[in-house]
mmCIF file of C-alpha atoms in Angstrom:
data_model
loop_
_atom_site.group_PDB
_atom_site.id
_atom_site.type_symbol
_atom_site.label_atom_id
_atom_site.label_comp_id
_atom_site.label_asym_id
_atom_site.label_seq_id
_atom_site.Cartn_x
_atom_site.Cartn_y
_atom_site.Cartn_z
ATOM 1 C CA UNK Y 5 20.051 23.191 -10.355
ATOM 2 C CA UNK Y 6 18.534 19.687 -11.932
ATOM 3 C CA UNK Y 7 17.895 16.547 -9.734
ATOM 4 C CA UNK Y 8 20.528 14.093 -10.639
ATOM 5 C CA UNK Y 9 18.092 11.111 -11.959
ATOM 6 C CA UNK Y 10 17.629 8.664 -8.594
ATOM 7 C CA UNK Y 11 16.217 5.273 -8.746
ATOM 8 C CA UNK Y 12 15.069 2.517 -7.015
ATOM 9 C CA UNK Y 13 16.206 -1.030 -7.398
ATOM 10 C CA UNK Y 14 13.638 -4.284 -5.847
ATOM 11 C CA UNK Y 15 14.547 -7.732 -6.103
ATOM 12 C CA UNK Y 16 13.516 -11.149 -5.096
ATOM 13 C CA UNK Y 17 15.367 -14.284 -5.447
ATOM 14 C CA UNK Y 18 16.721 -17.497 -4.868
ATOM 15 C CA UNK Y 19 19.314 -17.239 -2.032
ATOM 16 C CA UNK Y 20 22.926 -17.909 -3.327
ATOM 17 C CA UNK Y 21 26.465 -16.281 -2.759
ATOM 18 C CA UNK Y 22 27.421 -13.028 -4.410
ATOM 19 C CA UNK Y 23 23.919 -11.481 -5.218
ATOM 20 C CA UNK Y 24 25.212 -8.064 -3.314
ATOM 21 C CA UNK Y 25 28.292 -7.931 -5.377
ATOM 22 C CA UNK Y 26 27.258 -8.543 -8.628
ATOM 23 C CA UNK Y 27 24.264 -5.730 -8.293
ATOM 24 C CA UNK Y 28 26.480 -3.442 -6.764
ATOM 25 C CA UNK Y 29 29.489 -3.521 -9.014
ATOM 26 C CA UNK Y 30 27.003 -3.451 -12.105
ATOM 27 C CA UNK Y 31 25.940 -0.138 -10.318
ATOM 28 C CA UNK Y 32 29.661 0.988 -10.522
ATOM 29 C CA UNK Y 33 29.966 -0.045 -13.543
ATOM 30 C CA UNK Y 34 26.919 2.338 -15.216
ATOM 31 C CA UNK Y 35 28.679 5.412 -12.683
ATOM 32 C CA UNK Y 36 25.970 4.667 -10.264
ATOM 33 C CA UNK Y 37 26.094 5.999 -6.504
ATOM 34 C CA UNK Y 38 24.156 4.007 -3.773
ATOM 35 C CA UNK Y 39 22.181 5.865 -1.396
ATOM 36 C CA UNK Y 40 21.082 3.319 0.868
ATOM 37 C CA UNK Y 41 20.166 -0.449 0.544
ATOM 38 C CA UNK Y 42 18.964 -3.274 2.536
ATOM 39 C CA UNK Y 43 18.907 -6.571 1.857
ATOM 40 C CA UNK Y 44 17.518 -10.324 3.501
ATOM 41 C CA UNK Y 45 18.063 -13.559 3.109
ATOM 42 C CA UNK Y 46 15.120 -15.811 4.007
ATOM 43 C CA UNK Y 47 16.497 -18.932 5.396
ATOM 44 C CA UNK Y 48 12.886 -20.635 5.528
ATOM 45 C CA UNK Y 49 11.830 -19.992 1.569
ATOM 46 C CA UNK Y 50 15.533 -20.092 0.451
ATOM 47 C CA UNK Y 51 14.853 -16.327 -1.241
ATOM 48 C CA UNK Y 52 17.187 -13.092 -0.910
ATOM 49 C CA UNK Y 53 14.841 -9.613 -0.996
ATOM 50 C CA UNK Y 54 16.855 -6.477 -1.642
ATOM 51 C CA UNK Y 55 16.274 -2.679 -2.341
ATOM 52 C CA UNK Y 56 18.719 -0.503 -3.543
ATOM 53 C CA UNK Y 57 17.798 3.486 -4.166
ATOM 54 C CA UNK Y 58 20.688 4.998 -5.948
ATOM 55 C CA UNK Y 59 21.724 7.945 -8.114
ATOM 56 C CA UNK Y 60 23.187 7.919 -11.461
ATOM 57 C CA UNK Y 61 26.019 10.073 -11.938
ATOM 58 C CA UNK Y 62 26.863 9.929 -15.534
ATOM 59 C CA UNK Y 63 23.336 11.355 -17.749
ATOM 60 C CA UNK Y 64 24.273 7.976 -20.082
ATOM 61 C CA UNK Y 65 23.055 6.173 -17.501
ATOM 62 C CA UNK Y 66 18.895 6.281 -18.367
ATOM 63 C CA UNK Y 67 16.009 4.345 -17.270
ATOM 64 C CA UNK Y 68 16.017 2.247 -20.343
ATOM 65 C CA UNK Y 69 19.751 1.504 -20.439
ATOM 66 C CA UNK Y 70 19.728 0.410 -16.600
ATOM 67 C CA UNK Y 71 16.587 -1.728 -17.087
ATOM 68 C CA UNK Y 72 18.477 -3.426 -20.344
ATOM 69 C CA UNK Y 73 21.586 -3.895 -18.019
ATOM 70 C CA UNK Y 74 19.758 -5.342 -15.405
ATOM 71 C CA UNK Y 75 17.424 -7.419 -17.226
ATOM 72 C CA UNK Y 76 20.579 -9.589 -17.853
ATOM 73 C CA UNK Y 77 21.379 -10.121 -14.737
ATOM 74 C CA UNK Y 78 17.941 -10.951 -13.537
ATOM 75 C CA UNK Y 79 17.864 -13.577 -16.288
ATOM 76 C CA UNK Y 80 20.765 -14.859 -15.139
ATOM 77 C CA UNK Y 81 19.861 -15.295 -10.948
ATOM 78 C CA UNK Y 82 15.910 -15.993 -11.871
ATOM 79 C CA UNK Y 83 15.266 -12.497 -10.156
ATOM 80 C CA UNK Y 84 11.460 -11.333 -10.453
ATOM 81 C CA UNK Y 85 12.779 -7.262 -10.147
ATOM 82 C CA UNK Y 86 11.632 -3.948 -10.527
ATOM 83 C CA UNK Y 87 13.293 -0.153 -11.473
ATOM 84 C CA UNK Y 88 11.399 2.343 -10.477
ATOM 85 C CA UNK Y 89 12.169 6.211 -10.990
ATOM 86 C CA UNK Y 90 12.544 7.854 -7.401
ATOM 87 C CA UNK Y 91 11.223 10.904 -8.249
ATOM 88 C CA UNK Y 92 7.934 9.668 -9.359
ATOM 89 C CA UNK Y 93 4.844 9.916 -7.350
ATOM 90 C CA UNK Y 94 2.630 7.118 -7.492
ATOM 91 C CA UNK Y 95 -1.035 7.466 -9.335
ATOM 92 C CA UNK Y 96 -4.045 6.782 -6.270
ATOM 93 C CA UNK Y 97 -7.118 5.940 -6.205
ATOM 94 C CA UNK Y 98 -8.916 5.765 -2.653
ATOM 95 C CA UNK Y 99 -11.882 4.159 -2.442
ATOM 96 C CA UNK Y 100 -14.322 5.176 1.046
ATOM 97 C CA UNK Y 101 -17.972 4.448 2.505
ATOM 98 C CA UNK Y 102 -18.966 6.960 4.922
ATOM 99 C CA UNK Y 103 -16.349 6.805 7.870
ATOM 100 C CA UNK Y 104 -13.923 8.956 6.867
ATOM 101 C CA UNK Y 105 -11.258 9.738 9.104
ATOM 102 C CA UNK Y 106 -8.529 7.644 7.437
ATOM 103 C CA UNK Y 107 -9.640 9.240 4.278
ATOM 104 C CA UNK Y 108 -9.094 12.845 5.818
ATOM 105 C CA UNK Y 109 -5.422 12.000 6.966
ATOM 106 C CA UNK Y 110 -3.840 10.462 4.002
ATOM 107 C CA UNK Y 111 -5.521 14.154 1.845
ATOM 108 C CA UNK Y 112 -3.317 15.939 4.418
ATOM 109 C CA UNK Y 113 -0.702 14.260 4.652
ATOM 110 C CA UNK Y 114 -1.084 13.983 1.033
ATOM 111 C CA UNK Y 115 -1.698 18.054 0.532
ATOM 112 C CA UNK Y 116 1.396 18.726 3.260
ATOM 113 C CA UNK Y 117 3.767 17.248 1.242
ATOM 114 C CA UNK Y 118 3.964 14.408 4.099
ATOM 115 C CA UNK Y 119 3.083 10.984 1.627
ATOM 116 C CA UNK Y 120 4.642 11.612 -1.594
ATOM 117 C CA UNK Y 121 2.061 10.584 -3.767
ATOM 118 C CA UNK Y 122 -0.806 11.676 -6.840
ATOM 119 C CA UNK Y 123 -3.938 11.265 -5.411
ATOM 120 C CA UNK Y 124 -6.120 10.896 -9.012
ATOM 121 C CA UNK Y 125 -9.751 10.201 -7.762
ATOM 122 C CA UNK Y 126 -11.298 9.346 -4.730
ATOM 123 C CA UNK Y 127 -14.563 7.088 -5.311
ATOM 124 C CA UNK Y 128 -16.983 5.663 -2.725
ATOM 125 C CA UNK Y 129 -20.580 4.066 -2.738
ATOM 126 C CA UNK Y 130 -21.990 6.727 -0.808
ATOM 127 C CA UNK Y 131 -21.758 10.828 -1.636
ATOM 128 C CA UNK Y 132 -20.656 11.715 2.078
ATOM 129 C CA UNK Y 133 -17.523 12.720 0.865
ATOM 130 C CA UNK Y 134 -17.695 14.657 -2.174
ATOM 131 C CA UNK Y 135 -17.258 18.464 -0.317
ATOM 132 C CA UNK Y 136 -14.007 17.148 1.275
ATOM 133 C CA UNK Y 137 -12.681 15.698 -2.086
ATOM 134 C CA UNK Y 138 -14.020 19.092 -3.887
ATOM 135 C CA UNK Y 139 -11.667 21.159 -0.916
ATOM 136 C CA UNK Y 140 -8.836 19.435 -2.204
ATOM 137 C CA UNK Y 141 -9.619 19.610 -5.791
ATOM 138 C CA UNK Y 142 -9.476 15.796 -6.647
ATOM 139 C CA UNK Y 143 -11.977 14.256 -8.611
ATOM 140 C CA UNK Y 144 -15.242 12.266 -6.930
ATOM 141 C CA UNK Y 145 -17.022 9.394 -8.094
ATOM 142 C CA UNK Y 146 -20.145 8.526 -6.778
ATOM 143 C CA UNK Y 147 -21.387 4.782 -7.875
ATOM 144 C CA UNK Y 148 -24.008 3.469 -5.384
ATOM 145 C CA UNK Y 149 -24.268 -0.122 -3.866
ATOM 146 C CA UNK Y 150 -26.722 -0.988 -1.299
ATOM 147 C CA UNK Y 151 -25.971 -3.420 1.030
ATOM 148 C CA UNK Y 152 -27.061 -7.122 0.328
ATOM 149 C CA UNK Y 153 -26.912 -5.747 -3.985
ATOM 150 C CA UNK Y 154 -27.278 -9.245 -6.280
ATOM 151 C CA UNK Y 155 -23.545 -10.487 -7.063
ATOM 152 C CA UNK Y 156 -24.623 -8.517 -10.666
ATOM 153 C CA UNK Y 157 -25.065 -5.577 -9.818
ATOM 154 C CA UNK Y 158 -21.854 -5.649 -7.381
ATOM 155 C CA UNK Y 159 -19.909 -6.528 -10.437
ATOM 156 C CA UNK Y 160 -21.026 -3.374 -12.501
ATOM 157 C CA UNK Y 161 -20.425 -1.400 -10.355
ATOM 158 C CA UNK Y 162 -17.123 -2.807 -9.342
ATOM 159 C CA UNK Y 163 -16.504 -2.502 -13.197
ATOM 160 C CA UNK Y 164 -17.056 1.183 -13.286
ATOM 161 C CA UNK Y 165 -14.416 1.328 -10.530
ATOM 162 C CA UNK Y 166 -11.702 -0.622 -12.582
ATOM 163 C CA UNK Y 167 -12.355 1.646 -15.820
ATOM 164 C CA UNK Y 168 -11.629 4.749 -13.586
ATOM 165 C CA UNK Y 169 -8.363 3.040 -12.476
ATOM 166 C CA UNK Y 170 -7.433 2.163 -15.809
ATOM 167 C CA UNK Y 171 -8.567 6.034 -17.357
ATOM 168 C CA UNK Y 172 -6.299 7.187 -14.540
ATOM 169 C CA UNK Y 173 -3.583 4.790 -14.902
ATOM 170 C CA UNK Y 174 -3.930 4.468 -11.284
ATOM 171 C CA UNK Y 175 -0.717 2.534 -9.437
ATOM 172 C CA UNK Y 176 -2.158 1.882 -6.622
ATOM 173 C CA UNK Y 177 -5.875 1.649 -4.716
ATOM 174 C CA UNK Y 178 -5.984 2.031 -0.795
ATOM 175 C CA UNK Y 179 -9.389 1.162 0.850
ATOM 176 C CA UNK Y 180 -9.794 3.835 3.154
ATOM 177 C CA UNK Y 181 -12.261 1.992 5.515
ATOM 178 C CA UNK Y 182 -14.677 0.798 2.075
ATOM 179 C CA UNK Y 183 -17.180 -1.126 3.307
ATOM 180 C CA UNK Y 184 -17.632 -3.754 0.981
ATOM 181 C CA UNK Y 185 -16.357 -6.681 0.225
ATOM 182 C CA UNK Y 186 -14.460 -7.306 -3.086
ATOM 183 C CA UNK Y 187 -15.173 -9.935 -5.250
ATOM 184 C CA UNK Y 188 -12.670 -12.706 -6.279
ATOM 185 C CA UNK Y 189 -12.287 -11.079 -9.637
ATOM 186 C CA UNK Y 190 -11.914 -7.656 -8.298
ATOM 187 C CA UNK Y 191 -9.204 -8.330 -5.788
ATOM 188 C CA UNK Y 192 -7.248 -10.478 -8.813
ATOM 189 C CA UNK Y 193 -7.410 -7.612 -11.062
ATOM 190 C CA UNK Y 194 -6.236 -5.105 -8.140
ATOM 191 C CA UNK Y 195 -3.690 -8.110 -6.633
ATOM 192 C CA UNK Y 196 -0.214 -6.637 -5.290
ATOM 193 C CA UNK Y 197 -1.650 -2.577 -6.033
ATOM 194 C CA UNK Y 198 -4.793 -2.623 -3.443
ATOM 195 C CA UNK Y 199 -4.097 -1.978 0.253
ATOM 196 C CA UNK Y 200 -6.739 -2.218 3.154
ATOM 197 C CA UNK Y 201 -7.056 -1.409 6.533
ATOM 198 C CA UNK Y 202 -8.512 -3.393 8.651
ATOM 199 C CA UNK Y 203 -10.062 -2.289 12.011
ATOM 200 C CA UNK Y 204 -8.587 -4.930 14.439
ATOM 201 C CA UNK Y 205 -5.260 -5.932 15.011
ATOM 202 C CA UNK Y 206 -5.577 -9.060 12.857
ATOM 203 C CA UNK Y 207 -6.535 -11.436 13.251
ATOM 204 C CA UNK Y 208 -8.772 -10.858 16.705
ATOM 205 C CA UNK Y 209 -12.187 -9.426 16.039
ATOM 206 C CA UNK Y 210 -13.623 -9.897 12.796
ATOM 207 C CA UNK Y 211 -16.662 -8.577 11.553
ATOM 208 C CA UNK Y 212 -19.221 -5.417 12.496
ATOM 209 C CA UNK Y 213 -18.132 -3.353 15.708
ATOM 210 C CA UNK Y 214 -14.913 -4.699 16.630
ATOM 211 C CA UNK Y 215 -14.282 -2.240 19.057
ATOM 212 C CA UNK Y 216 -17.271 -3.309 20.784
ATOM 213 C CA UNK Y 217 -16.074 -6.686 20.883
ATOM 214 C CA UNK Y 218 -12.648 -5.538 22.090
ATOM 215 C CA UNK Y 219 -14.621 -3.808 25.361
ATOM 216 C CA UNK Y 220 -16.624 -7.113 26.080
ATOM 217 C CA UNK Y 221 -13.601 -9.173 26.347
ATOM 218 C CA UNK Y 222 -11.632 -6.911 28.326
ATOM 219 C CA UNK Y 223 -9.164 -6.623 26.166
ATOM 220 C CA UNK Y 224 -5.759 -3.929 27.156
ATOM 221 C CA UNK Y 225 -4.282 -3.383 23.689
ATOM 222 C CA UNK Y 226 -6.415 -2.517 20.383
ATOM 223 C CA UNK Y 227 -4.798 -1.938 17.039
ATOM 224 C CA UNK Y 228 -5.296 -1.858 13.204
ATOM 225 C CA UNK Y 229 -4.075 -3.766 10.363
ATOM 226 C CA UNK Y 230 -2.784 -2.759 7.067
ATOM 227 C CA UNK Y 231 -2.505 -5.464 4.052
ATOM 228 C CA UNK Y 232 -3.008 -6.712 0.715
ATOM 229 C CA UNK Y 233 -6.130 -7.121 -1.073
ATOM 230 C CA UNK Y 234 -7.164 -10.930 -1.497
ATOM 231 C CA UNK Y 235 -9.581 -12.839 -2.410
ATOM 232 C CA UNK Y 236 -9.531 -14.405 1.119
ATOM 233 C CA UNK Y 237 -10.937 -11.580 3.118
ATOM 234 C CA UNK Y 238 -8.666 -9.759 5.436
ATOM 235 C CA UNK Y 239 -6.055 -12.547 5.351
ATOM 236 C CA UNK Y 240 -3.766 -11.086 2.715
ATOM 237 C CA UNK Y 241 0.062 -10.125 3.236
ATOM 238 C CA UNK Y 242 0.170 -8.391 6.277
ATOM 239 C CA UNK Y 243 2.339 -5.100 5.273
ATOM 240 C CA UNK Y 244 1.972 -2.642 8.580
ATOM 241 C CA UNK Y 245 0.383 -2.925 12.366
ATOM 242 C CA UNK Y 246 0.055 -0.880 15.383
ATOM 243 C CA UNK Y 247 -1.163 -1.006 18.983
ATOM 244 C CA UNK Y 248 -2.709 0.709 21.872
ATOM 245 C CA UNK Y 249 -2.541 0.376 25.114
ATOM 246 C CA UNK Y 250 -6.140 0.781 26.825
ATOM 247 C CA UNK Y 251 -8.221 -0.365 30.573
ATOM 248 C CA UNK Y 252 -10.936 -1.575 31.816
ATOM 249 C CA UNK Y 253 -12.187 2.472 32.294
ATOM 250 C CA UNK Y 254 -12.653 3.098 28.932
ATOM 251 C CA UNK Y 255 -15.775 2.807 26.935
ATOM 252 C CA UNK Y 256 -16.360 1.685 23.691
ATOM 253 C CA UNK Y 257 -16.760 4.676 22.600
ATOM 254 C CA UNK Y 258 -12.907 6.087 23.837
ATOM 255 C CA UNK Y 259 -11.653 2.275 22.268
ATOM 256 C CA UNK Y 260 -13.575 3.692 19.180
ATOM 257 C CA UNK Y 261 -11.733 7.048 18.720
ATOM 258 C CA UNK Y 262 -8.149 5.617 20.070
ATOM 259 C CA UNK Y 263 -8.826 2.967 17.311
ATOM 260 C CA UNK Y 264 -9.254 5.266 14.692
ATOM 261 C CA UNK Y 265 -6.124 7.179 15.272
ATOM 262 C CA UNK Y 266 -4.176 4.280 14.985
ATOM 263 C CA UNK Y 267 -5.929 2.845 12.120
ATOM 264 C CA UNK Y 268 -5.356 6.483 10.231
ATOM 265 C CA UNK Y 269 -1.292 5.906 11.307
ATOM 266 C CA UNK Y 270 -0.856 2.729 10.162
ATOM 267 C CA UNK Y 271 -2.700 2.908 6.364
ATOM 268 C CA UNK Y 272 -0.543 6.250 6.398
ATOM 269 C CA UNK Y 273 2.681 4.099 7.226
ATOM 270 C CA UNK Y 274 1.691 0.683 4.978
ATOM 271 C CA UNK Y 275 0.440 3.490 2.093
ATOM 272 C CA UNK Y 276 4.437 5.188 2.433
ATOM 273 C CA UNK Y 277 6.374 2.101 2.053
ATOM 274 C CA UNK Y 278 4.189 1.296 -1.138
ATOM 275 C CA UNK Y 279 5.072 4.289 -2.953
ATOM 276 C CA UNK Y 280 8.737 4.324 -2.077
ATOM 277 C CA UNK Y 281 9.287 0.639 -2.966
ATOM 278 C CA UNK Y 282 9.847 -1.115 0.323
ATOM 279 C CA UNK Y 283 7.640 -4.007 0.509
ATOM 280 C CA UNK Y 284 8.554 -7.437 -1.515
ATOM 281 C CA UNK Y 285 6.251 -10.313 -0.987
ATOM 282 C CA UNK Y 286 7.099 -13.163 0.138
ATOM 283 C CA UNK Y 287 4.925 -15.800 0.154
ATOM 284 C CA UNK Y 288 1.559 -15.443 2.363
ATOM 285 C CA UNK Y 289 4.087 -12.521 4.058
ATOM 286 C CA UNK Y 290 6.346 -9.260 3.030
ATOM 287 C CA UNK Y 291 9.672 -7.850 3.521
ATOM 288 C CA UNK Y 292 8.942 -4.699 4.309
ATOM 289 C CA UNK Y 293 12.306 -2.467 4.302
ATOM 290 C CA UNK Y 294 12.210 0.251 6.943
#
């Protein structure tokens, strides 16, 4: 029996009476069936976020005739919108250094059928990984960068990365714990499709050993970050956080390993709500619909 074709509807715009109507009865009027939707109004920015994943019954009803009936209407409300196809997984690309545990959860969540998504190539400056990319069959790049490596250099290499995206026709790029830092041209080529996690439940804790910091200050929650790629480093939109409870027993090591689990969790969750459409930006923030 054939999947009736599903999509998924995202809009932002300015605030103003009868945005839910006039999307849904266009729906009704192309024999469309909503599955769910959520929608906000922002009172601070003025904007109105919305997604919409429906189902269209009548096979007239295509991609390219809902995107031409929508486009209208977008014109109309100054909407910046997407459709996406529900039934598509996303194209990946997950870039790694050499601690890999968040790396190893999204391949099996990935190979379980858990994150619905097309993991294309996993690349990383180091060749740590390359057996566990081989054991699930996906494709490993290996392009070097030392530490302290002249702007030039970083840039070439960098380079290499974006021509595998673009070979792959990669949607998104998560940085599974990649140590280095992007440059301003990288993260604007990669801006609203690159997603990082960052070690620290932001913004406490920057920099080398966090965890270690955590344990000096005594601290009796510890959690990870999950956001945007910017050019300001770790201060893009914040898209998914977690915490976990910990005392003054622990060492830094136990803070360590608690850390990670919750880092792997929340890149997992932030990674999820990119493929099926739920985050909208907004501003230096995001909607994110649950």
């Amino acid at each position: 029996m054939s999947q009736k074709p599903e999509f998924i509807l995202t809009l932002s715009c300015p605030d103003q009476r009868g945005i839910v109507h006039l999307v849904s009865g266009l729906l009704s009027q192309y024999a469309c069936n909503i599955i769910d939707s959520a929608q906000f109004g922002d009172a601070q920015s003025a904007s109105f976020f919305m997604r919409v994943h429906f189902a269209a019954e009548d096979d007239s009803a295509s991609h390219t005739v809902l995107h031409a009936a929508f486009a209208g209407l977008a014109q109309e409300l100054g909407m910046e919108w997407q459709l996406h196809d529900a039934h598509h997984k996303p194209r990946v690309m997950i870039l790694v250094s050499r601690i890999g545990h968040c790396l190893n959860d999204l391949l099996f969540r990935h190979k379980s059928g858990l994150l619905p998504v097309d993991i294309r190539a996993i690349v990383s400056n180091h060749p740590d990984f390359y057996q566990l990319a081989a054991s699930y069959n996906i494709p490993f790049h290996h392009l070097p960068l030392a530490t302290g490596a002249p702007e030039g250099v970083k840039r070439i290499q960098e380079k290499k990365i974006l021509e595998i995206a673009e070979a792959e026709d990669v949607e998104l790029v998560v940085l599974a714990r990649y140590m280095q830092i992007l440059s301003q041209q990288m993260c604007e080529d990669l801006k609203g499709r690159a997603i990082n996690i960052h070690h620290s439940f932001l913004p406490s804790f920057k920099g080398a050993k966090p965890y270690y910091q955590a344990h000096e200050r005594g601290v009796k929650l510890i959690g990870a970050t999950a956001h945007f790629v910017t050019s300001d480093l770790d201060e893009g939109p914040i898209i998914e956080q977690d915490v976990a409870r910990v005392d003054h027993a622990m060492g830094p090591e136990e803070l360590t390993a608690i850390g990670r689990d919750v880092e792997c969790v929340v890149l997992a969750r932030a990674v999820k709500c990119f493929v099926e459409h739920r985050i909208l930006v907004n501003g230096h923030k995001t909607v994110v619909f649950k």
